[in-house]
Short mmCIF file of C-alpha atoms in Angstrom, two decimals:
data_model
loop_
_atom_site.label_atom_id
_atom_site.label_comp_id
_atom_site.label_asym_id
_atom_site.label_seq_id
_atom_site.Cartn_x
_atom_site.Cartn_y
_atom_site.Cartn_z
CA UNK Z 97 116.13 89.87 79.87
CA UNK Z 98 116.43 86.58 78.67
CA UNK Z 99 113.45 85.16 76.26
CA UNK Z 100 112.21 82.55 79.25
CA UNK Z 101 111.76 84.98 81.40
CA UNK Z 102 109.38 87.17 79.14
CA UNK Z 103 105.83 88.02 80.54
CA UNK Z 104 103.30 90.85 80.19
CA UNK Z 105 100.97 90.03 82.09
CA UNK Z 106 100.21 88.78 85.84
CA UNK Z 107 96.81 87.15 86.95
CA UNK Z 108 95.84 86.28 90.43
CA UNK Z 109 93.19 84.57 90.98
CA UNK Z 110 91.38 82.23 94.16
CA UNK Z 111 93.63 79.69 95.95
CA UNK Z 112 93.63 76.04 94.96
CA UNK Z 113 94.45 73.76 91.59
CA UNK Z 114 90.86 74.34 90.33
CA UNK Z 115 90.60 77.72 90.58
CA UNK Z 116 94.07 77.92 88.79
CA UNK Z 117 92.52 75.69 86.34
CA UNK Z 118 89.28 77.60 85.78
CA UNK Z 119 91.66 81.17 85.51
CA UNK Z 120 93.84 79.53 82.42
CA UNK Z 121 90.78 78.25 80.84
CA UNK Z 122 89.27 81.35 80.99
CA UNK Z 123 92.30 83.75 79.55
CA UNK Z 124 92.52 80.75 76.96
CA UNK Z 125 89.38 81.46 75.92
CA UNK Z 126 88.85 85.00 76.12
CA UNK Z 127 92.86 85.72 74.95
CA UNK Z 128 93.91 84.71 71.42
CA UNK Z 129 97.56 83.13 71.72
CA UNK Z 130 97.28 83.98 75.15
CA UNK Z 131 100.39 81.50 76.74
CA UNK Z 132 101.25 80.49 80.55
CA UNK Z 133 105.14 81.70 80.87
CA UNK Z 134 105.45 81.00 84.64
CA UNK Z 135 103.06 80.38 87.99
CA UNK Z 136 103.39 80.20 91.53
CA UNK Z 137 100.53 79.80 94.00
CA UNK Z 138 97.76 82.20 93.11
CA UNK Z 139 99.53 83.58 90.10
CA UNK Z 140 100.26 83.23 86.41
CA UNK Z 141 102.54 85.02 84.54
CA UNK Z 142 101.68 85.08 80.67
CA UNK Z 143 102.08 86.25 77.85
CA UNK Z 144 100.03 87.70 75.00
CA UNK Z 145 100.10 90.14 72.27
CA UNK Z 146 99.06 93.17 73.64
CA UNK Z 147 98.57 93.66 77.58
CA UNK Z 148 96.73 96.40 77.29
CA UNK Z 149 93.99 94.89 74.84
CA UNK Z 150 94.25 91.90 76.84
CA UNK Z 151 92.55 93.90 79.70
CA UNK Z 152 90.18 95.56 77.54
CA UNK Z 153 88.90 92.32 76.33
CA UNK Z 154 89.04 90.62 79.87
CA UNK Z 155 87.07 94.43 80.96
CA UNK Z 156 83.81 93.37 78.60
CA UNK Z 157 83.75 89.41 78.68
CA UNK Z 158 84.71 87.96 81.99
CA UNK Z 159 81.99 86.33 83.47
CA UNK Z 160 80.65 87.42 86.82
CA UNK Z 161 81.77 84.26 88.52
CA UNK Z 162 85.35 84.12 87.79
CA UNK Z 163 88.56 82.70 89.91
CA UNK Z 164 90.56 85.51 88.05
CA UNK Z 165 91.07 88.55 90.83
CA UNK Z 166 93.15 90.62 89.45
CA UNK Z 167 94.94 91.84 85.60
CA UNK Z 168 97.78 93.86 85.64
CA UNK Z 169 99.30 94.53 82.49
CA UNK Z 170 102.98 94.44 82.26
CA UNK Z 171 105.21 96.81 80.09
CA UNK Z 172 108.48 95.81 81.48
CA UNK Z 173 110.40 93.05 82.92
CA UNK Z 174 113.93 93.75 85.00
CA UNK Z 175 116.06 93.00 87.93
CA UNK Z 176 114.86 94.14 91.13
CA UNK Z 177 118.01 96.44 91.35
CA UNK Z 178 115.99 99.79 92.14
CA UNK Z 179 118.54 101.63 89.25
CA UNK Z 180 117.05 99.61 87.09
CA UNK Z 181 113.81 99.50 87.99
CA UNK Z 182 114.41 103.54 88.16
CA UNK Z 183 115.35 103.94 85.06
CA UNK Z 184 112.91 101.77 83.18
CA UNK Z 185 109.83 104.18 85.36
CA UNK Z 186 111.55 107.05 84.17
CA UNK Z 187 111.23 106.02 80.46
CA UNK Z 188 107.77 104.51 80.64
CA UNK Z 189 106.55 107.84 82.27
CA UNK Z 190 107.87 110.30 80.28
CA UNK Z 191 106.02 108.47 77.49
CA UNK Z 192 103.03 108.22 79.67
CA UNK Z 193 100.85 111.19 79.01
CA UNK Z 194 100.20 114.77 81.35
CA UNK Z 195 99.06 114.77 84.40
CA UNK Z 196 99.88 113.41 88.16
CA UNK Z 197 101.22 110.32 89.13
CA UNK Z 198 101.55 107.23 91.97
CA UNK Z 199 104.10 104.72 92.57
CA UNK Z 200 102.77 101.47 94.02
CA UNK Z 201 105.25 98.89 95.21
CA UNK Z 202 104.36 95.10 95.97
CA UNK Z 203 107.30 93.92 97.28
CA UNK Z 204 110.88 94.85 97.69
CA UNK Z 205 113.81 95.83 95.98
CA UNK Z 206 117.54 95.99 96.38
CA UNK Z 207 120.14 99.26 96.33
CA UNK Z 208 123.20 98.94 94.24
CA UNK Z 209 125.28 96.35 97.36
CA UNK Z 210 121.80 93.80 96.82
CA UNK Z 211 120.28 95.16 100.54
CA UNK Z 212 117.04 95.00 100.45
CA UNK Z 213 115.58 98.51 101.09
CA UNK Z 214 112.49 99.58 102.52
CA UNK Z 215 109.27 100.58 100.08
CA UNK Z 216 109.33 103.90 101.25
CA UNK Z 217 113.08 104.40 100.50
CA UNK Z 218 112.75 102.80 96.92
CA UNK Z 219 109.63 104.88 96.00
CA UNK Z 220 111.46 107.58 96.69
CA UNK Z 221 114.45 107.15 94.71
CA UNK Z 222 112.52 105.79 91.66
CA UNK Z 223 110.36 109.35 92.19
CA UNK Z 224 112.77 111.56 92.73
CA UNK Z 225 113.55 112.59 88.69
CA UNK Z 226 109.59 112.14 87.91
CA UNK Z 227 108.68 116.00 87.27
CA UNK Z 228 105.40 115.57 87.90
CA UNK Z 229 102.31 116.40 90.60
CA UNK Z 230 101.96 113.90 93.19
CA UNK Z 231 98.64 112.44 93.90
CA UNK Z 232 98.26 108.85 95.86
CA UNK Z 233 94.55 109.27 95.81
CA UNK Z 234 93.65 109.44 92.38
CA UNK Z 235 96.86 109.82 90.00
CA UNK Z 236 96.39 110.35 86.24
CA UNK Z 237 99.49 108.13 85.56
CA UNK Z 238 100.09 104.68 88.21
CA UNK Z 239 103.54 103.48 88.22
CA UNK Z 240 102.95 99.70 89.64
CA UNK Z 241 105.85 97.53 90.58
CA UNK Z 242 105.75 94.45 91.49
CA UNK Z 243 108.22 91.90 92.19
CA UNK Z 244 107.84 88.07 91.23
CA UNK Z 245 110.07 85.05 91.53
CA UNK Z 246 110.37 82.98 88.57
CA UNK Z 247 112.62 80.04 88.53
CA UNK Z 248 114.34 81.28 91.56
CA UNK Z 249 115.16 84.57 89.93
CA UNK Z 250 113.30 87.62 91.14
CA UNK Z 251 112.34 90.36 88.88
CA UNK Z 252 110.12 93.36 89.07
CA UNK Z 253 107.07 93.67 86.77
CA UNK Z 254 106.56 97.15 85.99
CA UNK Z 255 103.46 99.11 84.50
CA UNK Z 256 102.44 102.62 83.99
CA UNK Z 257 99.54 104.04 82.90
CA UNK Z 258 96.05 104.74 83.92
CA UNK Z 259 95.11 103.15 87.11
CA UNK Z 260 91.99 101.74 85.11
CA UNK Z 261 94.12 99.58 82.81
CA UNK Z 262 94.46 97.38 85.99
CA UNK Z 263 92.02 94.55 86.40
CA UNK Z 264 90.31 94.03 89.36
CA UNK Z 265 87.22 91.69 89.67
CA UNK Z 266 85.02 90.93 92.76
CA UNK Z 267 84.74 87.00 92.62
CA UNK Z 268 81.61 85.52 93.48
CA UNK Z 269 82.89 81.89 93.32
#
């Protein structure tokens, strides 16, 4: 993955420039080093030291009216070839911890000729060498993909861990 395209972390937040505003000023604030790689409407992609803290810190100091809506940590960046996408779960899960797991996908990925397949299909395939429970109600381990276009390229964003490590605020603004 080339450097430009690096990201570990995805923000949405309200609609409009001043809510995108308000987000960045925020995560600059909050977020030592914390760096806008990318954004489309709605969403940054940055960039900080450690995702994972980055939540955690977000967790206790976001204020209660905020344009951010959701966090979602980022552990790896590929192509949105389901292989790889596959084989980068695989690793991150088997790393992950005991216990049950979910797959959530937010968009779409391609089979090995570049069709686009359906989500059902691709969460299959990417769960089919995960030897672990099943639970889509409350999994121990969340495997969250989600695909993004940056500079007409896109790419999946992939995290796994526990569902809590994702952000999500109810904005008041």
């Amino acid at each position: 993955m080339s450097r430009s395209h690096y990201f570990n972390l995805i923000v949405t937040h309200l609609p409009g420039p001043e809510a995108k505003r308000r987000a960045i000023w925020t995560l600059r604030q909050l977020l030592p080093g914390f760096a806008v790689v990318y954004s489309r409407p709605n969403i940054l992609l940055g960039r900080v030291d450690d995702p994972l803290k980055a939540v955690e810190i977000l967790k206790a100091n976001l204020p209660s009216k905020t344009t951010i809506l959701r966090v979602i940590p980022v552990l790896e960046v590929r192509s949105v070839r389901v292989i790889e996408v596959r084989d980068a779960v695989e690793k991150l899960v088997a790393n992950a911890g005991e216990g049950s797991f979910a797959i959530r996908l937010d968009g779409y990925l391609e089979d090995e000729s570049g069709r686009l397949m359906s989500r059902m299909e691709a969460i299959e395939l990417i769960a089919r060498n995960i030897d672990r429970k099943v639970n889509l109600k409350n999994p121990d381990i969340l495997v969250y993909i989600k695909t993004v276009k940056v500079y007409r390229r896109w790419l999946s964003a992939i995290y796994v861990g526990r569902p809590s490590n994702i952000l999500r605020t109810l904005s008041q603004t």
